[in-house]
Coordinates of N, CA, C and O in Angstrom, one line a residue:
M1 N -27.1 13.5 17.1 CA -26.6 11.7 16.2 C -26.5 12.5 15.3 O -25.8 12.1 13.8
N2 N -27.4 13.0 14.5 CA -27.6 14.0 13.0 C -26.4 14.6 12.6 O -25.8 14.8 11.4
N3 N -25.8 15.4 13.9 CA -25.0 16.4 13.5 C -23.5 14.9 13.5 O -22.6 15.7 12.7
F4 N -23.6 14.1 13.9 CA -22.2 13.5 14.4 C -22.8 13.2 12.7 O -20.7 12.7 12.3
L5 N -23.3 13.1 12.0 CA -22.9 12.2 10.8 C -22.8 13.1 9.9 O -22.1 12.6 8.8
I6 N -23.5 14.2 9.8 CA -22.6 15.1 9.2 C -21.1 15.5 9.2 O -20.1 15.5 8.0
I7 N -21.0 15.8 10.8 CA -19.3 16.0 10.6 C -18.6 14.9 10.3 O -17.0 15.0 9.5
L8 N -18.8 13.3 10.3 CA -18.1 12.4 10.3 C -17.9 12.0 8.6 O -16.9 11.8 7.4
E9 N -19.1 12.5 7.6 CA -19.4 13.0 6.3 C -18.6 14.1 5.3 O -17.4 13.6 4.3
N10 N -18.2 14.5 6.3 CA -17.7 15.9 5.5 C -15.6 15.8 5.8 O -15.4 15.9 4.7
F11 N -15.1 14.9 7.4 CA -14.3 14.2 7.4 C -13.7 13.3 6.5 O -12.6 13.5 5.5
L12 N -14.6 12.0 5.7 CA -14.7 11.1 5.0 C -14.4 11.7 3.7 O -13.1 11.7 3.0
A13 N -15.2 12.8 3.5 CA -14.8 13.8 2.2 C -13.9 14.1 1.5 O -13.2 14.1 0.9
E14 N -13.2 14.6 3.3 CA -11.6 15.6 3.2 C -10.8 14.6 3.2 O -9.7 15.2 2.9
S15 N -10.6 13.8 3.5 CA -9.3 12.6 4.6 C -9.5 11.4 4.6 O -8.7 10.6 5.0
G16 N -10.7 11.4 3.5 CA -10.9 9.7 3.6 C -10.2 9.1 3.5 O -9.5 7.7 3.3
I17 N -8.4 9.5 2.1 CA -8.2 8.2 1.3 C -7.3 8.5 2.7 O -6.2 7.8 2.3
Y18 N -6.6 9.1 3.3 CA -5.6 9.3 4.4 C -6.0 7.9 5.6 O -5.3 7.8 5.7
V19 N -7.5 7.9 5.9 CA -7.9 7.1 6.4 C -7.8 5.5 6.1 O -6.9 5.0 6.6
L20 N -8.2 5.8 4.6 CA -8.3 4.7 3.8 C -6.2 3.7 3.5 O -5.8 2.6 4.2
T21 N -6.0 4.5 3.7 CA -4.1 4.9 3.8 C -4.1 4.2 4.8 O -2.4 3.9 5.2
F22 N -3.9 4.8 5.8 CA -3.1 4.7 7.2 C -3.7 3.2 7.8 O -3.3 2.1 8.3
I23 N -4.9 2.2 7.2 CA -5.8 1.2 7.9 C -5.0 0.6 6.6 O -4.3 -1.0 8.1
L24 N -4.6 0.7 5.3 CA -4.0 -0.4 4.4 C -2.3 -0.8 5.1 O -2.0 -1.7 5.6
M25 N -1.6 0.8 5.7 CA -0.5 1.1 6.3 C -0.6 -0.2 7.5 O 0.9 -0.9 7.8
A26 N -1.0 0.5 8.1 CA -1.4 -0.9 9.6 C -1.3 -2.1 9.7 O -0.6 -2.9 9.9
L27 N -2.8 -2.5 8.7 CA -2.6 -3.6 8.3 C -1.4 -4.8 8.0 O -1.1 -5.8 8.4
G28 N -0.9 -3.7 7.0 CA 0.7 -4.7 6.1 C 1.8 -4.8 7.1 O 2.4 -5.3 7.0
I29 N 1.9 -3.5 8.5 CA 2.4 -3.9 8.7 C 2.3 -5.1 10.2 O 3.1 -5.8 10.4
F30 N 1.2 -4.9 10.8 CA 0.4 -5.8 11.8 C 0.6 -7.4 11.2 O 0.9 -8.3 11.4
G31 N 0.4 -7.4 9.9 CA 0.6 -8.7 9.1 C 1.7 -9.0 9.4 O 2.0 -10.5 8.8
M32 N 2.6 -8.2 8.5 CA 4.0 -8.9 8.7 C 4.6 -8.7 9.9 O 5.9 -9.4 9.8
I33 N 4.8 -8.3 10.8 CA 5.2 -8.6 12.5 C 4.6 -9.9 12.9 O 5.1 -10.6 13.7
V34 N 3.5 -9.9 12.3 CA 2.1 -10.9 13.2 C 3.0 -12.2 12.9 O 2.6 -13.2 13.4
S35 N 2.4 -12.3 11.5 CA 2.4 -13.5 10.6 C 3.7 -14.9 10.9 O 4.7 -13.7 10.2
G36 N 3.0 -16.2 10.9 CA 4.3 -16.5 10.6 C 4.4 -17.6 9.2 O 5.2 -18.3 9.1
N37 N 3.6 -17.1 8.5 CA 3.5 -17.5 7.0 C 3.6 -16.4 6.6 O 3.9 -15.7 6.2
Y38 N 6.0 -17.5 5.5 CA 5.9 -16.4 4.3 C 5.2 -15.7 3.3 O 5.2 -14.7 3.1
M39 N 4.1 -16.5 3.0 CA 3.1 -16.7 2.0 C 2.5 -15.0 2.4 O 2.3 -13.9 2.2
K40 N 1.7 -15.1 3.9 CA 1.0 -14.1 4.5 C 1.7 -13.1 4.6 O 1.9 -12.0 3.8
K41 N 3.3 -12.9 4.9 CA 4.3 -11.9 5.1 C 4.2 -11.0 3.4 O 4.1 -10.7 3.5
L42 N 4.6 -12.1 2.5 CA 4.4 -11.4 1.4 C 3.1 -10.7 1.0 O 3.4 -9.2 0.1
M43 N 2.0 -11.1 1.3 CA 1.2 -10.7 0.8 C 0.4 -9.4 1.4 O 0.9 -7.9 1.2
C44 N 1.4 -9.7 2.8 CA 1.2 -8.2 3.4 C 2.1 -6.9 3.0 O 1.8 -6.0 3.4
M45 N 3.3 -7.0 2.8 CA 4.5 -6.5 2.0 C 3.7 -5.9 1.2 O 3.4 -5.0 0.7
N46 N 3.1 -6.7 0.6 CA 1.9 -6.6 -1.1 C 0.8 -4.8 -0.9 O 0.7 -3.9 -0.9
I47 N 0.4 -5.1 0.6 CA -0.2 -4.2 1.1 C -0.1 -3.6 1.7 O -0.3 -2.3 0.9
L48 N 0.9 -2.5 2.3 CA 1.5 -2.0 2.3 C 2.3 -1.0 1.3 O 2.6 -0.1 1.9
Q49 N 2.8 -1.9 0.6 CA 3.3 -1.0 -1.0 C 2.1 -0.6 -1.5 O 2.5 0.7 -2.3
V50 N 0.9 -1.1 -1.3 CA -0.4 -0.2 -2.1 C -0.4 1.3 -1.3 O -1.4 1.9 -1.8
S51 N -0.5 0.8 0.0 CA -1.0 1.7 0.9 C 0.1 2.6 0.9 O -0.2 4.5 1.1
I52 N 1.1 3.2 0.1 CA 2.3 4.0 0.0 C 2.3 4.8 -1.4 O 2.0 5.7 -0.8
I53 N 1.9 3.8 -1.8 CA 1.1 4.5 -3.4 C -0.1 5.4 -3.6 O 0.5 5.8 -4.2
F54 N -0.6 4.5 -2.5 CA -2.1 5.5 -2.7 C -2.1 6.8 -1.5 O -2.0 8.1 -2.0
F55 N -0.3 6.7 -0.7 CA -0.4 7.4 0.1 C 0.2 9.1 -1.2 O 0.2 10.3 -1.2
F56 N 1.0 8.7 -1.8 CA 2.0 9.4 -3.1 C 0.8 9.7 -3.8 O 1.5 11.0 -4.5
L57 N -0.2 9.3 -4.4 CA -0.5 9.4 -5.3 C -1.8 11.2 -5.1 O -2.1 11.9 -5.5
T58 N -2.2 10.8 -3.6 CA -2.8 11.8 -3.3 C -1.9 12.9 -3.6 O -2.5 14.1 -3.4
F59 N -0.9 13.4 -3.8 CA 0.0 14.0 -3.4 C -0.2 15.0 -4.7 O -0.1 16.2 -5.0
G60 N -1.1 15.1 -5.8 CA 0.3 15.1 -6.9 C -2.0 16.1 -7.7 O -2.1 15.9 -8.6
Q61 N -2.4 15.9 -6.6 CA -4.5 16.0 -6.7 C -3.4 18.0 -5.6 O -3.6 18.4 -5.3
K62 N -4.6 18.3 -7.0 CA -5.2 20.0 -6.1 C -6.7 20.3 -7.0 O -7.1 19.6 -7.6
N63 N -7.1 20.6 -5.6 CA -9.2 21.1 -6.1 C -8.7 21.9 -7.2 O -7.7 23.5 -7.3
G64 N -9.9 21.8 -8.9 CA -9.8 22.9 -9.4 C -8.5 23.2 -10.8 O -8.9 23.5 -11.7
A65 N -8.0 21.6 -9.8 CA -6.6 21.8 -10.8 C -7.4 20.5 -12.7 O -8.1 20.0 -12.2
T66 N -6.8 21.1 -13.7 CA -6.7 20.1 -14.2 C -5.0 19.4 -14.4 O -4.7 18.9 -14.7
L67 N -5.4 18.4 -16.1 CA -4.4 17.3 -16.6 C -3.3 18.8 -16.6 O -3.5 20.0 -17.5
P68 N -2.2 18.1 -16.7 CA -0.7 18.6 -17.3 C -0.8 19.0 -18.9 O -0.2 18.6 -19.3
V69 N -1.7 19.3 -19.8 CA -1.4 19.8 -21.1 C -1.9 21.3 -21.4 O -2.5 22.2 -21.0
V70 N -0.9 21.6 -22.0 CA -1.3 23.4 -22.2 C -2.6 23.8 -23.3 O -2.7 23.6 -24.3
L71 N -3.6 24.5 -22.6 CA -4.8 24.9 -23.0 C -4.4 26.4 -22.5 O -3.8 26.9 -22.3
E72 N -5.2 27.0 -23.7 CA -5.3 28.6 -24.2 C -5.6 29.0 -23.0 O -5.3 30.3 -22.4
H73 N -7.0 28.8 -22.0 CA -7.9 29.5 -21.0 C -6.2 29.3 -20.2 O -7.0 29.6 -19.1
L74 N -5.6 28.7 -19.6 CA -5.4 27.6 -18.4 C -3.9 28.6 -18.4 O -3.1 28.1 -19.2
L75 N -3.5 29.6 -18.0 CA -1.9 30.0 -18.0 C -1.1 29.2 -16.3 O -2.3 30.1 -15.5
G76 N -0.3 29.1 -16.1 CA 0.9 28.5 -14.6 C 0.1 27.6 -14.2 O -1.1 26.7 -14.5
A77 N 1.5 27.9 -13.5 CA 1.5 25.6 -12.8 C 0.4 25.8 -11.8 O -0.1 24.4 -11.8
E78 N -0.7 26.7 -11.1 CA -1.9 26.5 -10.2 C -2.4 25.9 -10.6 O -3.2 25.0 -10.4
S79 N -3.1 25.9 -12.2 CA -3.9 25.5 -12.8 C -3.4 24.0 -13.1 O -4.8 23.3 -13.7
Y80 N -2.8 23.4 -13.5 CA -2.0 22.5 -13.5 C -2.0 20.7 -12.1 O -1.0 21.2 -11.5
I81 N -2.2 20.1 -12.2 CA -1.6 19.0 -11.5 C -0.2 18.2 -11.9 O 0.3 18.5 -13.3
N82 N -0.2 18.0 -10.6 CA 1.5 18.1 -11.0 C 1.5 15.9 -11.0 O 1.3 15.3 -10.3
P83 N 2.1 15.6 -12.7 CA 2.3 15.5 -12.7 C 3.9 14.2 -12.1 O 3.6 12.6 -12.4
L84 N 4.6 14.9 -12.0 CA 5.8 13.4 -10.9 C 5.4 12.4 -9.7 O 5.8 11.0 -10.5
P85 N 4.6 12.4 -9.1 CA 3.6 11.5 -8.3 C 3.3 10.1 -9.0 O 3.9 9.5 -8.3
H86 N 2.8 10.6 -9.9 CA 2.1 9.3 -10.8 C 3.3 8.5 -11.8 O 2.9 8.1 -12.0
A87 N 4.3 8.7 -12.0 CA 5.1 8.6 -12.8 C 6.1 8.0 -12.1 O 6.5 6.8 -12.4
L88 N 6.4 8.1 -11.3 CA 7.6 8.3 -9.4 C 6.4 6.4 -9.3 O 7.2 5.2 -9.0
M89 N 5.0 6.9 -9.2 CA 4.6 6.0 -8.5 C 4.2 4.0 -9.7 O 4.3 3.0 -10.3
L90 N 4.4 4.5 -10.9 CA 4.2 4.0 -11.5 C 5.4 3.2 -11.7 O 5.6 1.9 -11.8
T91 N 5.8 3.5 -12.0 CA 7.5 3.0 -11.5 C 7.5 1.9 -10.2 O 8.0 1.1 -10.1
A92 N 6.8 2.7 -9.3 CA 6.5 2.1 -7.9 C 6.2 0.7 -8.1 O 6.6 -0.3 -7.7
I93 N 4.8 0.9 -9.0 CA 4.0 -0.4 -9.1 C 5.1 -1.7 -9.8 O 4.6 -3.0 -9.1
V94 N 5.9 -1.0 -10.8 CA 7.0 -2.3 -11.2 C 7.1 -2.5 -11.0 O 7.6 -4.6 -10.4
V95 N 8.2 -1.5 -9.0 CA 9.3 -2.6 -9.0 C 8.4 -3.4 -8.0 O 9.0 -4.8 -7.8
S96 N 7.2 -3.5 -7.7 CA 6.0 -4.0 -6.5 C 6.0 -5.4 -7.3 O 6.0 -6.1 -6.9
L97 N 5.6 -5.3 -8.8 CA 5.4 -5.9 -9.1 C 6.6 -7.6 -9.2 O 6.3 -8.2 -9.5
G98 N 7.5 -7.0 -9.2 CA 9.3 -7.4 -9.7 C 9.1 -8.1 -8.5 O 10.1 -9.5 -8.2
T99 N 9.2 -7.3 -7.2 CA 9.5 -8.0 -5.7 C 8.5 -8.8 -5.3 O 9.1 -10.2 -4.7
T100 N 7.7 -8.9 -5.7 CA 6.7 -10.0 -5.5 C 7.0 -11.0 -6.6 O 6.9 -12.1 -6.0
G101 N 7.4 -11.3 -7.7 CA 7.3 -12.3 -8.6 C 8.9 -13.2 -7.4 O 9.0 -14.2 -8.1
V102 N 9.6 -12.1 -7.7 CA 11.1 -12.8 -6.9 C 10.6 -13.1 -5.3 O 10.9 -14.9 -5.1
G103 N 9.9 -12.5 -4.9 CA 9.5 -13.1 -3.7 C 8.7 -15.1 -4.0 O 8.8 -15.4 -2.8
L104 N 7.8 -14.9 -4.8 CA 7.2 -16.0 -5.1 C 8.1 -17.2 -5.9 O 7.8 -18.4 -5.1
A105 N 9.3 -16.9 -6.1 CA 10.3 -17.8 -6.3 C 10.6 -18.2 -5.6 O 10.9 -19.5 -5.2
L106 N 10.9 -17.3 -4.8 CA 12.1 -17.7 -3.5 C 11.1 -18.7 -2.2 O 11.5 -19.7 -1.9
L107 N 9.6 -18.0 -2.3 CA 8.7 -19.0 -1.4 C 8.9 -20.5 -2.7 O 8.6 -21.6 -1.8
M108 N 8.7 -20.7 -3.2 CA 9.2 -21.9 -4.0 C 9.6 -22.9 -3.9 O 10.3 -24.0 -3.7
K109 N 11.3 -22.3 -4.2 CA 12.4 -22.8 -3.5 C 12.7 -23.3 -1.9 O 13.0 -24.3 -1.9
I110 N 12.1 -22.2 -1.4 CA 12.3 -22.4 0.5 C 10.6 -23.6 0.7 O 11.7 -25.0 1.0
K111 N 10.0 -23.9 -0.1 CA 9.1 -25.2 -0.4 C 10.1 -26.3 -0.1 O 9.4 -27.1 -0.3
D112 N 10.1 -26.1 -1.7 CA 11.1 -27.6 -2.3 C 12.3 -27.5 -1.6 O 12.3 -29.3 -0.9
I113 N 12.7 -27.0 -0.8 CA 14.1 -27.5 0.2 C 13.6 -28.0 1.4 O 13.5 -29.2 1.9
Y114 N 12.7 -26.8 2.2 CA 12.4 -26.8 3.7 C 11.0 -28.4 3.8 O 10.4 -28.7 4.9
G115 N 10.1 -27.8 2.4 CA 8.6 -28.3 2.6 C 7.6 -28.5 3.4 O 6.8 -28.5 3.8
T116 N 8.2 -26.4 3.7 CA 7.0 -26.1 4.9 C 7.6 -24.4 4.7 O 8.3 -23.9 3.5
I117 N 6.6 -23.6 4.1 CA 6.5 -22.6 4.5 C 6.4 -21.3 5.7 O 6.9 -20.4 5.8
E118 N 6.4 -22.4 6.7 CA 6.2 -21.4 7.8 C 7.6 -21.5 8.8 O 8.4 -21.5 8.9
E119 N 7.6 -19.9 9.2 CA 8.4 -19.3 9.5 C 9.2 -20.4 11.1 O 10.3 -20.8 11.4
D120 N 8.3 -20.3 11.9 CA 8.6 -21.0 13.2 C 9.8 -22.6 12.9 O 10.1 -23.4 14.1
E121 N 8.9 -23.6 11.5 CA 9.6 -24.7 11.7 C 10.6 -24.7 10.7 O 12.1 -25.7 11.4
I122 N 11.5 -23.8 9.2 CA 11.9 -23.5 8.9 C 13.1 -23.4 9.9 O 14.8 -23.2 10.2
T123 N 13.2 -22.1 11.2 CA 13.7 -21.5 12.0 C 14.4 -22.4 12.7 O 15.0 -22.6 13.9
G124 N 13.4 -23.0 13.2 CA 13.1 -24.4 14.2 C 13.3 -23.4 16.0 O 13.0 -23.9 16.7
K125 N 12.4 -22.5 15.6 CA 11.9 -21.8 16.4 C 10.2 -22.1 17.5 O 10.3 -21.4 18.5
G126 N 10.0 -22.4 16.4 CA 8.3 -23.0 17.4 C 8.3 -24.1 18.5 O 7.0 -24.0 18.2
G127 N 9.8 -24.6 18.5 CA 9.7 -26.0 19.8 C 9.4 -26.5 18.7 O 9.4 -27.3 17.9
S128 N 9.7 -27.9 19.6 CA 9.6 -29.2 19.4 C 8.1 -29.9 19.9 O 6.8 -29.6 20.1
K129 N 7.3 -30.8 18.5 CA 7.3 -31.5 18.2 C 6.6 -32.3 19.2 O 5.1 -32.9 19.8
N130 N 7.6 -33.2 20.1 CA 7.8 -34.1 20.6 C 7.5 -33.8 22.2 O 7.6 -34.8 22.9
E131 N 7.6 -32.7 22.4 CA 7.6 -32.3 24.0 C 6.1 -32.3 24.4 O 5.6 -32.8 23.7

């Protein structure tokens, strides 16, 4: 049992962010497929976006590397962290906020027109309540 905990601890220390990313991605995709409420679908889409941002940010990390600022004792690209994934994910965060804002505005309009944000009631595929 103690040996298993050591192996699990080492695995999570080395690959924990990938496990978290996979769990968040699976949760986001599952929620978008299963949920019948458009607000819940929007929230699951945001969870999926966060998992993708986590995934890309892990590519910019290196063991023993530092920020990409020129220092006298550090020479060569292997001494620095790649700043490109971080810059791209800042853009992705802004796009995510924009899509969330547009999604919320559309949900408000859908609620005004149909009186609900439930997918089954809007599409008419939920069956009749009189049956």
